[in-house]
Tab-separated table of C-alpha atoms in Angstrom:
chain	number	residue	atom	x	y	z
P	1	LEU	CA	-57.975	62.739	66.254
P	2	PHE	CA	-58.812	60.071	63.812
P	3	ALA	CA	-59.761	57.599	66.566
P	4	GLY	CA	-63.518	59.203	66.173
P	5	VAL	CA	-63.868	57.863	62.660
P	6	SER	CA	-64.810	54.143	63.546
P	7	ILE	CA	-67.765	55.406	65.298
P	8	VAL	CA	-68.994	57.022	62.967
P	9	TRP	CA	-68.679	54.655	60.260
P	10	ASP	CA	-69.826	52.017	62.741
P	11	ARG	CA	-73.030	54.356	63.274
P	12	GLU	CA	-73.594	54.940	59.394
P	13	PHE	CA	-73.688	51.299	58.601
P	14	GLY	CA	-75.545	50.164	61.611
P	15	PHE	CA	-72.558	47.829	63.208
P	16	LEU	CA	-72.990	50.507	66.624
P	17	ARG	CA	-75.914	48.770	67.252
P	18	GLU	CA	-74.721	45.666	67.573
P	19	LEU	CA	-71.775	46.805	69.936
P	20	LEU	CA	-74.351	48.736	71.891
P	21	VAL	CA	-76.136	45.146	72.916
P	22	ALA	CA	-72.757	44.132	73.639
P	23	PRO	CA	-72.416	43.271	78.224
P	24	LEU	CA	-69.632	46.319	77.439
P	25	GLY	CA	-70.400	49.918	79.175
P	26	ARG	CA	-70.929	52.544	76.489
P	27	THR	CA	-67.493	53.737	78.414
P	28	GLY	CA	-65.567	51.005	77.906
P	29	ILE	CA	-66.019	51.417	73.743
P	30	VAL	CA	-65.179	54.824	73.930
P	31	LEU	CA	-61.506	53.919	76.279
P	32	GLY	CA	-61.038	50.841	74.285
P	33	LYS	CA	-61.385	52.799	70.793
P	34	ALA	CA	-59.120	55.576	72.442
P	35	ILE	CA	-56.558	52.784	73.875
P	36	GLY	CA	-56.715	51.115	70.284
P	37	ALA	CA	-55.838	54.156	68.838
P	38	ALA	CA	-52.861	54.888	70.777
P	39	ALA	CA	-51.661	51.820	69.976
P	40	ILE	CA	-51.700	52.689	66.387
P	41	ALA	CA	-49.786	55.839	67.266
P	42	LEU	CA	-47.306	53.823	69.691
P	43	LEU	CA	-46.506	51.336	66.394
P	44	GLN	CA	-45.967	54.801	64.164
P	45	VAL	CA	-43.321	56.039	66.819
P	46	SER	CA	-41.478	52.887	67.177
P	47	LEU	CA	-41.151	52.198	63.359
P	48	MET	CA	-40.090	56.078	63.499
P	49	LEU	CA	-37.551	55.029	66.337
P	50	LEU	CA	-36.085	51.948	63.978
P	51	ILE	CA	-35.004	54.324	61.435
P	52	THR	CA	-33.300	56.705	63.458
P	53	PRO	CA	-29.991	55.003	62.969
P	54	ILE	CA	-30.505	54.725	59.157
P	55	VAL	CA	-31.082	58.778	59.237
P	56	GLY	CA	-28.400	59.531	61.327
P	57	VAL	CA	-29.877	60.236	64.759
P	58	ASP	CA	-28.604	58.778	67.811
P	59	ILE	CA	-30.819	57.874	70.272
P	60	ASP	CA	-30.702	56.267	73.398
P	61	LEU	CA	-33.110	54.088	75.789
P	62	GLN	CA	-33.453	56.721	78.424
P	63	THR	CA	-35.062	59.244	75.882
P	64	ILE	CA	-37.076	56.291	74.546
P	65	LEU	CA	-38.498	55.209	77.632
P	66	LEU	CA	-39.885	58.634	77.872
P	67	LEU	CA	-41.058	59.074	74.615
P	68	ILE	CA	-43.469	56.225	74.727
P	69	PRO	CA	-45.343	57.347	77.852
P	70	THR	CA	-45.559	60.647	76.590
P	71	VAL	CA	-46.968	59.857	73.111
P	72	PHE	CA	-49.155	57.492	74.436
P	73	LEU	CA	-50.675	60.142	76.880
P	74	LEU	CA	-50.831	62.683	73.823
P	75	ALA	CA	-52.582	59.881	72.061
P	76	ILE	CA	-55.043	59.231	74.165
P	77	ALA	CA	-55.774	62.924	75.528
P	78	LEU	CA	-55.977	63.341	71.115
P	79	SER	CA	-58.216	60.773	70.506
P	80	GLY	CA	-60.725	61.705	73.298
P	81	LEU	CA	-61.190	64.821	70.942
P	82	GLY	CA	-62.006	62.671	67.883
P	83	LEU	CA	-64.009	60.442	69.604
P	84	LEU	CA	-66.231	63.512	71.560
P	85	ILE	CA	-66.589	64.666	67.695
P	86	ALA	CA	-67.648	61.857	66.709
P	87	SER	CA	-70.300	61.493	69.405
P	88	PHE	CA	-72.236	64.382	67.659
P	89	LEU	CA	-72.088	63.871	63.954
P	90	LYS	CA	-73.767	61.426	61.860
P	91	SER	CA	-71.678	60.870	58.795
P	92	GLN	CA	-68.236	60.191	58.145
P	93	GLN	CA	-68.148	63.137	55.230
P	94	GLY	CA	-68.472	65.883	58.109
P	95	PHE	CA	-66.301	63.995	60.347
P	96	GLN	CA	-63.608	64.218	58.507
P	97	LEU	CA	-64.356	67.782	57.151
P	98	LEU	CA	-64.755	68.950	60.811
P	99	ILE	CA	-61.434	66.757	61.767
P	100	GLN	CA	-59.593	68.328	58.407
P	101	LEU	CA	-60.436	71.952	59.392
P	102	LEU	CA	-59.048	71.037	63.552
P	103	ILE	CA	-56.035	69.434	62.337
P	104	PHE	CA	-54.004	72.503	60.677
P	105	PRO	CA	-55.024	75.086	63.729
P	106	LEU	CA	-53.949	72.493	66.579
P	107	ILE	CA	-50.933	71.884	64.400
P	108	PHE	CA	-49.647	75.126	64.045
P	109	LEU	CA	-50.774	76.975	67.112
P	110	ALA	CA	-49.060	74.025	69.161
P	111	GLY	CA	-45.544	74.923	68.317
P	112	VAL	CA	-44.663	72.156	65.840
P	113	PHE	CA	-42.965	74.923	63.470
P	114	PHE	CA	-42.143	77.959	65.524
P	115	PRO	CA	-41.432	78.167	69.022
P	116	ILE	CA	-44.712	79.373	70.914
P	117	ASN	CA	-42.602	81.100	73.736
P	118	GLN	CA	-41.693	83.424	70.789
P	119	ALA	CA	-44.900	83.709	68.996
P	120	PRO	CA	-46.984	87.069	69.608
P	121	GLU	CA	-48.881	87.707	73.272
P	122	TRP	CA	-52.561	86.867	71.672
P	123	LEU	CA	-51.325	83.614	69.976
P	124	GLN	CA	-49.097	82.129	72.837
P	125	ALA	CA	-52.948	82.499	74.977
P	126	VAL	CA	-54.467	80.837	72.310
P	127	SER	CA	-51.921	78.190	72.197
P	128	LYS	CA	-52.331	77.606	75.719
P	129	PHE	CA	-55.722	76.021	75.206
P	130	ASN	CA	-54.364	73.162	73.104
P	131	PRO	CA	-53.321	69.826	74.269
P	132	LEU	CA	-51.061	69.209	71.355
P	133	THR	CA	-49.203	72.433	72.295
P	134	TYR	CA	-47.912	70.359	75.764
P	135	GLY	CA	-47.061	67.328	73.802
P	136	VAL	CA	-45.173	68.759	71.308
P	137	ASP	CA	-42.721	70.476	74.231
P	138	ALA	CA	-42.401	67.641	76.054
P	139	ILE	CA	-41.265	65.670	73.231
P	140	ARG	CA	-38.792	68.522	72.398
P	141	GLN	CA	-37.875	68.400	76.051
P	142	ILE	CA	-37.080	64.398	75.676
P	143	PHE	CA	-35.056	64.689	73.120
P	144	LEU	CA	-33.049	68.031	73.312
P	145	GLY	CA	-33.361	68.134	77.209
P	146	PRO	CA	-34.659	70.649	80.123
P	147	GLY	CA	-32.997	74.116	79.967
P	148	SER	CA	-31.523	73.799	76.296
P	149	GLY	CA	-32.207	76.923	75.313
P	150	PRO	CA	-35.443	79.496	75.176
P	151	TYR	CA	-37.424	77.381	72.816
P	152	LEU	CA	-38.440	74.838	75.136
P	153	GLY	CA	-41.269	74.811	77.863
P	154	VAL	CA	-44.317	76.449	77.611
P	155	THR	CA	-44.531	79.424	79.741
P	156	VAL	CA	-48.007	79.927	82.083
P	157	LEU	CA	-48.573	82.621	83.874
P	158	GLY	CA	-44.780	83.496	83.707
P	159	HIS	CA	-43.764	79.639	84.692
P	160	THR	CA	-41.918	77.686	82.803
P	161	MET	CA	-43.546	73.772	82.823
P	162	THR	CA	-41.204	71.206	83.135
P	163	LEU	CA	-41.754	67.869	81.322
P	164	GLY	CA	-43.491	66.214	84.343
P	165	GLU	CA	-45.873	69.226	84.829
P	166	GLU	CA	-46.797	69.283	81.367
P	167	LEU	CA	-47.218	65.615	81.386
P	168	VAL	CA	-49.903	65.867	84.262
P	169	LEU	CA	-51.371	68.596	82.146
P	170	ILE	CA	-51.526	66.108	79.063
P	171	VAL	CA	-53.470	63.417	81.715
P	172	GLY	CA	-55.803	66.392	82.820
P	173	PHE	CA	-56.895	67.091	78.534
P	174	ALA	CA	-56.423	63.229	78.633
P	175	VAL	CA	-59.202	62.740	81.580
P	176	VAL	CA	-61.640	65.972	80.303
P	177	LEU	CA	-61.682	65.387	76.891
P	178	LEU	CA	-62.383	61.234	77.571
P	179	GLY	CA	-64.285	61.847	80.037
P	180	ALA	CA	-66.470	64.447	77.607
P	181	ALA	CA	-66.614	61.570	74.967
P	182	ALA	CA	-67.732	59.250	77.266
P	183	TRP	CA	-70.656	61.638	78.497
P	184	ALA	CA	-71.694	62.586	75.091
P	185	PHE	CA	-71.461	59.023	73.475
P	186	ASN	CA	-73.772	57.778	76.503
P	187	ARG	CA	-76.079	60.444	75.734
P	188	GLN	CA	-76.357	60.255	71.966
P	189	GLU	CA	-76.748	56.738	71.983
């Protein structure tokens, strides 16, 4: 989500004007910012994976090979949301405030601390619109394996989603959020 802070920073200090006259299209700027944010997320995940043997977590190559693209897709989707918000804001303080107001509901509604399928019906319905919900569940399925109990798989319209279906949904969220961010950025600047 914090990928958008660079857009607000650049706008506030005038660097964005110089960037906009470059031969790169404005959509390319948005995609570059999103890919940069995803690369940082992958670096953070890699560092966490390096310490897994130290803390006694056994992890195999298949888990890592599934985890890396999942984190990348989720980071792209969430950076699209951050860039979309940044396209409308002019100050860093406003952006930081709005992102801080969004982070906790996104985390709590994603089932990070409790399984979504065990939450009240109204909370389950709200959680289904959160891209982080599907990312958290996908990562759980990668680590625990599909069918590892009632806490895995987000149920949508009576169907428990598989890892592949959740990844497709995350890609959909990424396309929509990045598309909206590119449209808003092209319109604002």
